[in-house]
CSV table of C-alpha atoms in Angstrom, one decimal:
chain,number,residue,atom,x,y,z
A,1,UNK,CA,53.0,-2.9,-43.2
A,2,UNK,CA,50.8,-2.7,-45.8
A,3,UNK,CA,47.5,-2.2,-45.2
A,4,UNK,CA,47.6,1.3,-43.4
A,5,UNK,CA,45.5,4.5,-45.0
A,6,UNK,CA,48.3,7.5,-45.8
A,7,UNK,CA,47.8,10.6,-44.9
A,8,UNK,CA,47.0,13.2,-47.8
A,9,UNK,CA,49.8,14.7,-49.4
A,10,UNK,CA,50.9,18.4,-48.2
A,11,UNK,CA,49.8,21.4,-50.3
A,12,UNK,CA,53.0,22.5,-50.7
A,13,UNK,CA,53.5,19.2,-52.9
A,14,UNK,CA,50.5,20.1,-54.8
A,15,UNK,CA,52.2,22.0,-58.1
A,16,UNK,CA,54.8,19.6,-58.2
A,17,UNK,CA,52.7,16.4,-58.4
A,18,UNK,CA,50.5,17.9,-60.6
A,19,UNK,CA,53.3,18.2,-63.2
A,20,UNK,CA,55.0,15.2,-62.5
A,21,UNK,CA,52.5,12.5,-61.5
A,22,UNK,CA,49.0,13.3,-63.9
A,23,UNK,CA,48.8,14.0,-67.5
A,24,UNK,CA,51.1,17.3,-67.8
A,25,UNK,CA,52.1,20.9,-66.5
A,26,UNK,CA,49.0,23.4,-65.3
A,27,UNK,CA,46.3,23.6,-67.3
A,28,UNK,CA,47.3,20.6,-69.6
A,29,UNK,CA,44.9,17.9,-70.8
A,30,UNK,CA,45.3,14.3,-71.7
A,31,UNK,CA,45.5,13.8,-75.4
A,32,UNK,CA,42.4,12.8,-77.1
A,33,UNK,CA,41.7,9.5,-77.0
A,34,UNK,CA,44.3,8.2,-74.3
A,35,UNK,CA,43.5,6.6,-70.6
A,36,UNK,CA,46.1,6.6,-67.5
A,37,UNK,CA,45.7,3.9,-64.7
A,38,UNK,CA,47.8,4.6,-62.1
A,39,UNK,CA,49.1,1.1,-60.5
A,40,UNK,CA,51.5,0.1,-57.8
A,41,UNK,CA,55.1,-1.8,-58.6
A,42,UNK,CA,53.8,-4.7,-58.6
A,43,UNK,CA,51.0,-4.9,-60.7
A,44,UNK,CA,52.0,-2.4,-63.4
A,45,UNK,CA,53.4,-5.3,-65.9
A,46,UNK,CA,50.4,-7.4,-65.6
A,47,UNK,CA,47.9,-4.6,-66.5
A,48,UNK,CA,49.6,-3.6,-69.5
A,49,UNK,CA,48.9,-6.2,-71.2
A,50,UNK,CA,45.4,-6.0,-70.6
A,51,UNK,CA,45.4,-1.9,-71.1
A,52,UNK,CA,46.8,-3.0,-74.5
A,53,UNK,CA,44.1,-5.2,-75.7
A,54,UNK,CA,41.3,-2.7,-73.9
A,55,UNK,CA,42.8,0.2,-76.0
A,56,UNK,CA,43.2,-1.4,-79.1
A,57,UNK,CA,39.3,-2.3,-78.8
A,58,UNK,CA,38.4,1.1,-78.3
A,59,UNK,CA,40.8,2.8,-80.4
A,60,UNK,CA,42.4,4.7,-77.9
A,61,UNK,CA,46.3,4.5,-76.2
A,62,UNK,CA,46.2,3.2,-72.5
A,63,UNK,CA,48.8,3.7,-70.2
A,64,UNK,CA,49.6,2.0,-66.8
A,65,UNK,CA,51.9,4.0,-64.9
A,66,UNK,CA,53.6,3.0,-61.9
A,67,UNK,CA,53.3,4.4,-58.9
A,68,UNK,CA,55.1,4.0,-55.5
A,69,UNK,CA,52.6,2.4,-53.2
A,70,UNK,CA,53.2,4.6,-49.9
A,71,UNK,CA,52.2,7.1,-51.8
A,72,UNK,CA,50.0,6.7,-54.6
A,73,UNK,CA,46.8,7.6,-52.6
A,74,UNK,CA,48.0,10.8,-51.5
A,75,UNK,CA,49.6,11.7,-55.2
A,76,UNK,CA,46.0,10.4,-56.5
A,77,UNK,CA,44.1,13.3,-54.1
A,78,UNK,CA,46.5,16.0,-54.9
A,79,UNK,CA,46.8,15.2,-58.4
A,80,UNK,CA,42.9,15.3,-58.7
A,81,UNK,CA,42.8,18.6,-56.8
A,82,UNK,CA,45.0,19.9,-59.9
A,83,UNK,CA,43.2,18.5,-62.6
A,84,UNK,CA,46.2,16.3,-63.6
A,85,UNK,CA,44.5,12.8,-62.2
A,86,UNK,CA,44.4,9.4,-64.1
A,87,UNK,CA,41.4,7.7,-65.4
A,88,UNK,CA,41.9,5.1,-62.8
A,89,UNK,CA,43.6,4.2,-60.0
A,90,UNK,CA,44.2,0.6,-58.5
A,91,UNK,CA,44.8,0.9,-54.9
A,92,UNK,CA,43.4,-0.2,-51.2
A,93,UNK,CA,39.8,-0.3,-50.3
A,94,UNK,CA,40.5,1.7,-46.9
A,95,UNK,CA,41.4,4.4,-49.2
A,96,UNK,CA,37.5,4.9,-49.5
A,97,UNK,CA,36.9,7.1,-47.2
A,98,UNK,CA,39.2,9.7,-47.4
A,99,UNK,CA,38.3,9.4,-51.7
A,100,UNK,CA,35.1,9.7,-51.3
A,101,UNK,CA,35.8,13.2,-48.9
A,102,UNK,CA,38.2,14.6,-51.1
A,103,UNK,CA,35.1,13.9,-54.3
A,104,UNK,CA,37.7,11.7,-56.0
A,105,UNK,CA,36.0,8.8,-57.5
A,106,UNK,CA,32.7,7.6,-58.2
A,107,UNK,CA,30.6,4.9,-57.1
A,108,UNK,CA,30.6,2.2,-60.4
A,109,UNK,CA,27.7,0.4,-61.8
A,110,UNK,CA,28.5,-3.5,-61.3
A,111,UNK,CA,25.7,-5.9,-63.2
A,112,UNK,CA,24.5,-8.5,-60.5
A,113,UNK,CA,25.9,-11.5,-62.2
A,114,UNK,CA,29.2,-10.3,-61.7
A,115,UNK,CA,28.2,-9.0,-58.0
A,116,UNK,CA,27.7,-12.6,-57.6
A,117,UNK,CA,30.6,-13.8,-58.6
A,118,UNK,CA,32.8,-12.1,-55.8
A,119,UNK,CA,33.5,-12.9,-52.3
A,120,UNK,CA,31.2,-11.5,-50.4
A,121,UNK,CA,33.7,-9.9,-47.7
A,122,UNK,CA,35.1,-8.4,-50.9
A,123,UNK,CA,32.2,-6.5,-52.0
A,124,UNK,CA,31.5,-5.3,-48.4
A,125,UNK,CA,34.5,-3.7,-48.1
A,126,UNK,CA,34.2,-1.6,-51.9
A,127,UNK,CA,30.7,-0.7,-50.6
A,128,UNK,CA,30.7,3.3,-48.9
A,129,UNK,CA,27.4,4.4,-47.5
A,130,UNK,CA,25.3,1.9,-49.2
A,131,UNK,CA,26.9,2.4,-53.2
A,132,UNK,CA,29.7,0.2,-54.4
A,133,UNK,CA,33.0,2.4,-55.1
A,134,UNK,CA,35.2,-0.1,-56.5
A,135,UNK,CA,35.7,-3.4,-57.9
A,136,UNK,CA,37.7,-5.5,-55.7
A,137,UNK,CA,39.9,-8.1,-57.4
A,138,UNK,CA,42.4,-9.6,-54.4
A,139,UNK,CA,41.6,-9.7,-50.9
A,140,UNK,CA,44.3,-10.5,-47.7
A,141,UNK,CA,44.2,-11.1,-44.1
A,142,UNK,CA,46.3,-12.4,-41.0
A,143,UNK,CA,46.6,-16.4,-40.6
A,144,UNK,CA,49.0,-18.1,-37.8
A,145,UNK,CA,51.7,-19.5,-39.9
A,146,UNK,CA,53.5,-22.7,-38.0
A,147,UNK,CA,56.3,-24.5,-38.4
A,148,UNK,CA,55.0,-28.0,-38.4
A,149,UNK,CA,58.4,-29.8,-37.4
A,150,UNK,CA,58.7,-27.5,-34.3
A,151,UNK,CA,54.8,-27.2,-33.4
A,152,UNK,CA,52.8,-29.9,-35.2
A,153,UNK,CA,49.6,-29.3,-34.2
A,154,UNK,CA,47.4,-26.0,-34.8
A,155,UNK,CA,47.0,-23.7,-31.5
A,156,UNK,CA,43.2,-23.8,-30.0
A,157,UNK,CA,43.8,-20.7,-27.9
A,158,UNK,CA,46.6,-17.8,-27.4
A,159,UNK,CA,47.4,-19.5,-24.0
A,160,UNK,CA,48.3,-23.2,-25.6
A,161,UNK,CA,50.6,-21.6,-28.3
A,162,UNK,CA,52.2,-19.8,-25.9
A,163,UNK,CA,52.5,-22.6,-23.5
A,164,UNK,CA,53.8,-24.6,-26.6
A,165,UNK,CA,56.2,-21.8,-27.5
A,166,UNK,CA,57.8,-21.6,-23.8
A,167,UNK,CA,58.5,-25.3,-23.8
A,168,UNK,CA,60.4,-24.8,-27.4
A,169,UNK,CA,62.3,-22.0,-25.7
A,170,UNK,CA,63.1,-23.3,-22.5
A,171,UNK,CA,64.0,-26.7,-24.7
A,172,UNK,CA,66.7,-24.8,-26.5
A,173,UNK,CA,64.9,-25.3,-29.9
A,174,UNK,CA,63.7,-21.9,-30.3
A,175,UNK,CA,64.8,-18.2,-29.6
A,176,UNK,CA,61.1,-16.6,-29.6
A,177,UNK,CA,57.7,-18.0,-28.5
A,178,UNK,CA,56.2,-16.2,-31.2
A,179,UNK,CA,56.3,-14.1,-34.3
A,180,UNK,CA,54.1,-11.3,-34.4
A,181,UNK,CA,55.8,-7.7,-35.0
A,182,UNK,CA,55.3,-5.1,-32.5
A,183,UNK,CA,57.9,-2.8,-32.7
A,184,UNK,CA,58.9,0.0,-30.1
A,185,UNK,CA,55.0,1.9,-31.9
A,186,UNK,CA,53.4,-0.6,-31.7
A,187,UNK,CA,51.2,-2.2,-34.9
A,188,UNK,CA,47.3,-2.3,-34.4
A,189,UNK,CA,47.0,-4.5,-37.6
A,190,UNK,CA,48.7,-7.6,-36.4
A,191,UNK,CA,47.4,-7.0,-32.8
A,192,UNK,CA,43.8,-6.6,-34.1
A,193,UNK,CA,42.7,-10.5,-34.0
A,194,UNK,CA,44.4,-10.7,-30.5
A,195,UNK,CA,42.5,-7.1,-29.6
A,196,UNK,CA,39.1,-8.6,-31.0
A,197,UNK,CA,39.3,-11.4,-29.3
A,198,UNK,CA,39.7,-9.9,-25.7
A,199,UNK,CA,36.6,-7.8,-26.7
A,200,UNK,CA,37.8,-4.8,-27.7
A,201,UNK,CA,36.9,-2.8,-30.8
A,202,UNK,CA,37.7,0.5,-32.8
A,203,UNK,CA,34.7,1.7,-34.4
A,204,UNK,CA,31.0,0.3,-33.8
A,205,UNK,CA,28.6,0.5,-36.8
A,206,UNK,CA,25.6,2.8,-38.3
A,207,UNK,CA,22.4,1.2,-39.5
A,208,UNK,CA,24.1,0.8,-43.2
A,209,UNK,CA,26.8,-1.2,-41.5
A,210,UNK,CA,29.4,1.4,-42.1
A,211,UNK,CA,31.7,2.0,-39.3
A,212,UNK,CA,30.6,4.8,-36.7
A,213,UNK,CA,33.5,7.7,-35.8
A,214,UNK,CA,30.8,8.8,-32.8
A,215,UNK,CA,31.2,5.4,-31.9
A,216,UNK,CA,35.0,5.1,-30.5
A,217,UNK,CA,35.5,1.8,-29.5
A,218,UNK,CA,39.2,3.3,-27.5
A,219,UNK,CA,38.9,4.6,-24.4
A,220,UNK,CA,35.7,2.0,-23.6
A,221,UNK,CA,35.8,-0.4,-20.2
A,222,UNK,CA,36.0,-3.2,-23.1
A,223,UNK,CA,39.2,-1.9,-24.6
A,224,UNK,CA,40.7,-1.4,-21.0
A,225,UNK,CA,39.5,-5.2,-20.6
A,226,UNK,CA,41.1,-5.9,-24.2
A,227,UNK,CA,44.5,-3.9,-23.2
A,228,UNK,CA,45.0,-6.0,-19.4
A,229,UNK,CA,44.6,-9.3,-21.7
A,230,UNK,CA,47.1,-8.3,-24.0
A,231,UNK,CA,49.4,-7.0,-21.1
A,232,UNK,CA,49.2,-10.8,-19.8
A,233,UNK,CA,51.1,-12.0,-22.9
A,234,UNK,CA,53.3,-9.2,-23.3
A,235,UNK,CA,57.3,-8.5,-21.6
A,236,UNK,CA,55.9,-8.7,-18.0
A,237,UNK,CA,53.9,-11.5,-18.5
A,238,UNK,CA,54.2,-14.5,-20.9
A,239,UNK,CA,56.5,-12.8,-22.7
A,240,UNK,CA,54.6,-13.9,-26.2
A,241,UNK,CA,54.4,-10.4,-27.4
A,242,UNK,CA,57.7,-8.5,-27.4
A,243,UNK,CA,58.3,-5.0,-28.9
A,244,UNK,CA,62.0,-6.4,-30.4
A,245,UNK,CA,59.9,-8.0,-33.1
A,246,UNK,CA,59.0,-5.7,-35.9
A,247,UNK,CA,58.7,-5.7,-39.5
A,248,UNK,CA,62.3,-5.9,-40.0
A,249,UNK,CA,63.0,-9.2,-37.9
A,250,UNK,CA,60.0,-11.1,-37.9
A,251,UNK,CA,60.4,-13.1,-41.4
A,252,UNK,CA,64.0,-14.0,-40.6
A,253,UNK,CA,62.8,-15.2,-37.1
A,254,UNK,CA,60.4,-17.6,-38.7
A,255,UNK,CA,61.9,-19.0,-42.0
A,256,UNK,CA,65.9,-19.6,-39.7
A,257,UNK,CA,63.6,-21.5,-37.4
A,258,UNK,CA,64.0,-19.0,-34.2
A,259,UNK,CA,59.8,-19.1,-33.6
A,260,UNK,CA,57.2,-21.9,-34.3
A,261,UNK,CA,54.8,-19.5,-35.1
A,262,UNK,CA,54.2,-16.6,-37.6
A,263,UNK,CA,51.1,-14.3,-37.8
A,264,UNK,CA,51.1,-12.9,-41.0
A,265,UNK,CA,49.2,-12.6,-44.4
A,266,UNK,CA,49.9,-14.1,-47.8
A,267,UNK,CA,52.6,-11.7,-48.9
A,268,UNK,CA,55.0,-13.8,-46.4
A,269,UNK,CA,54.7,-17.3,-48.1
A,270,UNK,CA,56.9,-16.8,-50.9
A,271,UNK,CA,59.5,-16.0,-48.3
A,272,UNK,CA,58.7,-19.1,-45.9
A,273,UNK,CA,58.7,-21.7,-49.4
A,274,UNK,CA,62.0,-20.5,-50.4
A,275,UNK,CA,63.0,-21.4,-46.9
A,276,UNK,CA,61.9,-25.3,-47.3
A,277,UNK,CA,60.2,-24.6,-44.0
A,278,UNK,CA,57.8,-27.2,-43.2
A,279,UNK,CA,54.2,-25.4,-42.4
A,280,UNK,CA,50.9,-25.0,-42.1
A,281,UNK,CA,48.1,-22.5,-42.3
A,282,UNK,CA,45.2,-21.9,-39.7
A,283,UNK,CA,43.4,-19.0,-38.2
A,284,UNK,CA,44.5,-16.9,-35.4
A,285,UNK,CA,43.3,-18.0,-32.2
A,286,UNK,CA,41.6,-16.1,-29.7
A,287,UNK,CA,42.2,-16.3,-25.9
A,288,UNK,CA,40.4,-19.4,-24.1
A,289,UNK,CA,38.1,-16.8,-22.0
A,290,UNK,CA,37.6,-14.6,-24.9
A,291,UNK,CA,35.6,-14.4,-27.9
A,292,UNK,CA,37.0,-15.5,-32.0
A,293,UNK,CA,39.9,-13.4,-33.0
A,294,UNK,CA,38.9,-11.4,-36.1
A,295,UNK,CA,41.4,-10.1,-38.2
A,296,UNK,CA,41.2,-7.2,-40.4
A,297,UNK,CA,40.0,-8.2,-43.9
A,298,UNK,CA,41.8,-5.9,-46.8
A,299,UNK,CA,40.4,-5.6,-50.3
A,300,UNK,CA,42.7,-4.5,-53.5
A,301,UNK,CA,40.4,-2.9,-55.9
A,302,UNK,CA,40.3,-0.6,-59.1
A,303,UNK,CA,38.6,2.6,-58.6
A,304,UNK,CA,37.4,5.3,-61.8
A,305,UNK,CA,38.4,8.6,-61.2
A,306,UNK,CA,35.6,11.4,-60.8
A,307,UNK,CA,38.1,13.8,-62.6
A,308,UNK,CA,38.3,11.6,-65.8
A,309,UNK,CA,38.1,12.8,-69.3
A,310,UNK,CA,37.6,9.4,-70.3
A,311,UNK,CA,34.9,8.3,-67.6
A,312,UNK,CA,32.7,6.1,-70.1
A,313,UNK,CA,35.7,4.1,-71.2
A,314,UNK,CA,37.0,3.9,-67.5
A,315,UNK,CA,33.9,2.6,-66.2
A,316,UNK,CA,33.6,0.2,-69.2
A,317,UNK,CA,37.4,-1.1,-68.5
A,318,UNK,CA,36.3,-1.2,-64.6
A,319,UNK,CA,33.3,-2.9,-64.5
A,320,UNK,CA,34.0,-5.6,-67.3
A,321,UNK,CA,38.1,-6.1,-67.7
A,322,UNK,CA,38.2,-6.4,-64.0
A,323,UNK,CA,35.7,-8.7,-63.2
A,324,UNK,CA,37.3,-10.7,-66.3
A,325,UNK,CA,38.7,-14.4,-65.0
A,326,UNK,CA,41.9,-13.7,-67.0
A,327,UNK,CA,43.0,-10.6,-65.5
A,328,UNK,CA,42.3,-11.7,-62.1
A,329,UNK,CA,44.7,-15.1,-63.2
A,330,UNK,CA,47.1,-12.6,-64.0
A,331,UNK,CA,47.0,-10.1,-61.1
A,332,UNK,CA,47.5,-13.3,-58.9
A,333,UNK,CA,50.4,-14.6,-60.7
A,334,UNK,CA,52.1,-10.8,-60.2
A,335,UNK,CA,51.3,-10.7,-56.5
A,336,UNK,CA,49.9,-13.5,-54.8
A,337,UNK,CA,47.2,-12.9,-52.8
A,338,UNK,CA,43.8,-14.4,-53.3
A,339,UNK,CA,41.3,-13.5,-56.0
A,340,UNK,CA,38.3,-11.8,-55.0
A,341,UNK,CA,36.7,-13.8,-57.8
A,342,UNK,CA,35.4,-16.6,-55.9
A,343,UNK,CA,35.4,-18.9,-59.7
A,344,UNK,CA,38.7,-17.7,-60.3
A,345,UNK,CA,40.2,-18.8,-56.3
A,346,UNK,CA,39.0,-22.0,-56.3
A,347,UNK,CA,40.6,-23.0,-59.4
A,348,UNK,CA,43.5,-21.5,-58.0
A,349,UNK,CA,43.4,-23.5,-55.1
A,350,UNK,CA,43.4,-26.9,-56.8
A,351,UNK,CA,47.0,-26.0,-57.5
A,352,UNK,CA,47.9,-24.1,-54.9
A,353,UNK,CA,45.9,-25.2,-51.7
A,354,UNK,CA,47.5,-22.1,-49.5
A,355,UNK,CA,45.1,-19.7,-51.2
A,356,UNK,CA,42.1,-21.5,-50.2
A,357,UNK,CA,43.5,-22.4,-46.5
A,358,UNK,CA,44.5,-18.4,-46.0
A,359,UNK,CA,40.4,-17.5,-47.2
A,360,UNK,CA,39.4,-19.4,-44.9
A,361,UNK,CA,41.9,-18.4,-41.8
A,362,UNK,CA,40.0,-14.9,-42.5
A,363,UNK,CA,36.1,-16.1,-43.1
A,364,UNK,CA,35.3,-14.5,-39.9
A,365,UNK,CA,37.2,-11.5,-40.5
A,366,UNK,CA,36.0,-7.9,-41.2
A,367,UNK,CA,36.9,-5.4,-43.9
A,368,UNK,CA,39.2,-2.5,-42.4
A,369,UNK,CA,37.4,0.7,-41.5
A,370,UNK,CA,37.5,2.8,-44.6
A,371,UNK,CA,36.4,5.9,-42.9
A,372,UNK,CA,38.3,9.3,-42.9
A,373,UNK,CA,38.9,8.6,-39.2
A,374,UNK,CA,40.4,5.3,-39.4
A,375,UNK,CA,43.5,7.6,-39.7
A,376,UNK,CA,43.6,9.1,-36.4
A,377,UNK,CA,43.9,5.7,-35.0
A,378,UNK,CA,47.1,4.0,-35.8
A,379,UNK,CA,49.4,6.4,-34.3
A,380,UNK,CA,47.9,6.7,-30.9
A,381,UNK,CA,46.6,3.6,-30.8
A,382,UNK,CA,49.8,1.5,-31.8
A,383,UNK,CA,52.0,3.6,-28.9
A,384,UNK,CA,49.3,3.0,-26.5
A,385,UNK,CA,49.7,-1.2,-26.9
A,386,UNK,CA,53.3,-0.8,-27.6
A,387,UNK,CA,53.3,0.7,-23.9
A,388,UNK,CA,51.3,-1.7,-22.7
A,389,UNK,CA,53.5,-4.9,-23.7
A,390,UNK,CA,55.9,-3.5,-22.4
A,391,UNK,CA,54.4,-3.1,-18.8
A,392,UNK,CA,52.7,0.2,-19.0
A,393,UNK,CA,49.2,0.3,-17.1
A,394,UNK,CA,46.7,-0.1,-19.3
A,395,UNK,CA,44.4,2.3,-18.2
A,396,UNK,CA,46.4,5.2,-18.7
A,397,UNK,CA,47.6,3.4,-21.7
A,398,UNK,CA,44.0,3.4,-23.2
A,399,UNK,CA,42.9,7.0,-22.2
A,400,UNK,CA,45.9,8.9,-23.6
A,401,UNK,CA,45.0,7.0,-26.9
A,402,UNK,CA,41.5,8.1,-26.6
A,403,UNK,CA,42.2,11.6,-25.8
A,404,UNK,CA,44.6,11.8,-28.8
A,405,UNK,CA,42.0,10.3,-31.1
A,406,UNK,CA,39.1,11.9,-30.4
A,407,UNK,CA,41.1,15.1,-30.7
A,408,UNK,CA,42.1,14.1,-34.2
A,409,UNK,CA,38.4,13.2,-35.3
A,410,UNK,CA,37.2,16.5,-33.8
């Protein structure tokens, strides 16, 4: 998956990253008049370009260096522990938290116009105790992808889809009612709209509208409620939710036409065009008793490095070469995934309908916890519904969770 925090890096990996992943050995410094951006795979080649024509402005040499993404937040922390950080880092706005603990970056000075002119959603989720920390440039969330040949019309509620993907089964025209991974642990980030929408929730919120670790959502009657919902749909039940569909099988079941249905974010629709499968794009739907399903919004976003020697320059790159129409073109082009800039989606959109249609699937949705604690949650939490579609009681299912993550937050 690809939304989930990592874990900080282990101090025994500290000396090792520091040489390998910053500027240089102990004690070394960047050379005068250079700037690092640390990226992930897929973005590295678009920066470049733009790192080029920024440094050549400023008379200085830029560098994007690439970064594996399960682990470039945790190389970021430890390489700022050891004074061997970059000047920026591109990375996850659910990173945040942690970041912000660890005294890793700063908030950044955005001008209102250009406030403005981003999604909304986008600049809630890059805002940490009331100051904006990043500036967000792609945003992603969960959408019901449908095979419009098998299941031409868009699912009002979890119980006509499933209905609907029964019939297909029993029919012979389909091996799975639905594709949503599970796995044997279980994945609270595809569960989440279903969770939502049976009234459960993780974290409630301070007065600033941050999320609220004294406030654990797990363990509540309404996540027990939440839990006996999903147990409804799961192996015992409707047999819509199945823990032998995971990250690994769940593409292939929807693009060789096993499963009507797909819930999943834009990364997949590359993979489903290539297939010539016939679809369509709509929200998640909730249960018919049970309130809207709201996904998890995530937010891509460039962040300036407390630790840099360069922090002027970094914040001038940040706050104006981000925000720029161009870059955000380009960033698209490299990974799909809709623009944060609101100008710069709906031109896109003209051409490419999808991004519009997946923006909208997620207008009720809500930015990821960026908290430190968010952490103690997916573990625990994903066993615990893993458990419970496969016929586990859901009480017992809910309080071992709870006990395990309030143990984590402390």
């Amino acid at each position: 998956m690809r939304i989930r925090s990592a874990g900080l890096a282990a101090g025994t990996a500290a000396l090792a990253l520091t040489a390998a992943c910053g500027g240089g050995g102990e004690g070394a410094e960047q050379p005068q008049g250079s700037m690092v951006i640390w990226a992930d795979p897929e973005r590295t080649d678009a920066l470049q370009t733009f790192a080029d024509e920024f440094g050549e402005a400023n008379g200085l040499d830029v560098e994007v260096r690439e970064v594996a993404t399960d682990t470039i937040q945790s190389d970021f922390v430890t390489a700022h522990e050891g004074g061997s950080g970059p000047d920026v880092v591109v990375g996850a706005h659910d990173w945040i938290g942690n970041l912000v603990q660890n005294g890793a970056v700063d908030p950044v000075q955005l001008p209102q116009d250009k406030v403005d002119a981003l999604n909304e959603v986008a600049v809630d989720a890059v805002t940490y105790d009331g100051q904006l920390y990043g500036v967000p440039y792609a945003m992603e969330n969960l959408a019901l992808i449908r095979n419009t040949e098998l299941a031409p019309e868009a699912p009002e509620s979890v119980e006509e889809l499933a209905e609907t993907g029964a019939q297909l089964k029993e029919d012979g025209e389909v091996e799975e009612t639905l594709g949503l991974q599970v796995s044997q642990t279980g994945d609270p980030y595809h569960m989440q709209p279903f969770y939502s929408s049976a009234g459960g929730y993780l974290f409630g919120t301070d007065d600033q509208g941050n999320a609220d670790p004294s406030d654990l959502g797990v363990g509540t009657p309404e996540s027990v409620d939440a839990f006996e919902k999903i147990a409804e749909f799961g192996e015992e039940g409707e047999n819509a939710f199945k823990r032998s569909i995971d990250g690994d099988n769940v593409g292939n079941l929807f693009t060789q036409g096993k499963t009507p249905y797909f819930v999943t974010g834009p990364w997949s629709l590359a993979s489903v065009q290539e297939a010539g499968v016939d679809y369509d794009i709509s929200p998640v739907p909730g249960f018919e008793d049970g309130g809207d399903a709201v996904p998890f919004v995530g937010v891509q976003a460039f962040f300036v490095a407390s630790g840099s020697e360069n922090k002027v320059l970094a914040e001038e790159f940040v706050t104006n070469y981000v925000a720029d129409p161009e870059l955000s073109t380009a960033l698209y082009e490299a990974d799909p995934r809709p623009p944060a800039l609101t100008a710069v989606s709906d031109e896109l959109s003209q051409d490419d309908p999808d991004i519009g249609t997946f923006i909208d699937a997620g207008s009720g949705g809500r930015p990821m916890p960026a908290i430190p604690e968010m952490d103690a949650i997916w573990d625990p939490f994903g066993k615990a519904q893993a458990a419970v579609i496969g016929g586990a009681d859901p009480q017992q299912a809910v309080d071992s969770a709870a006990e395990t993550i309030s143990e984590e937050i402390g």
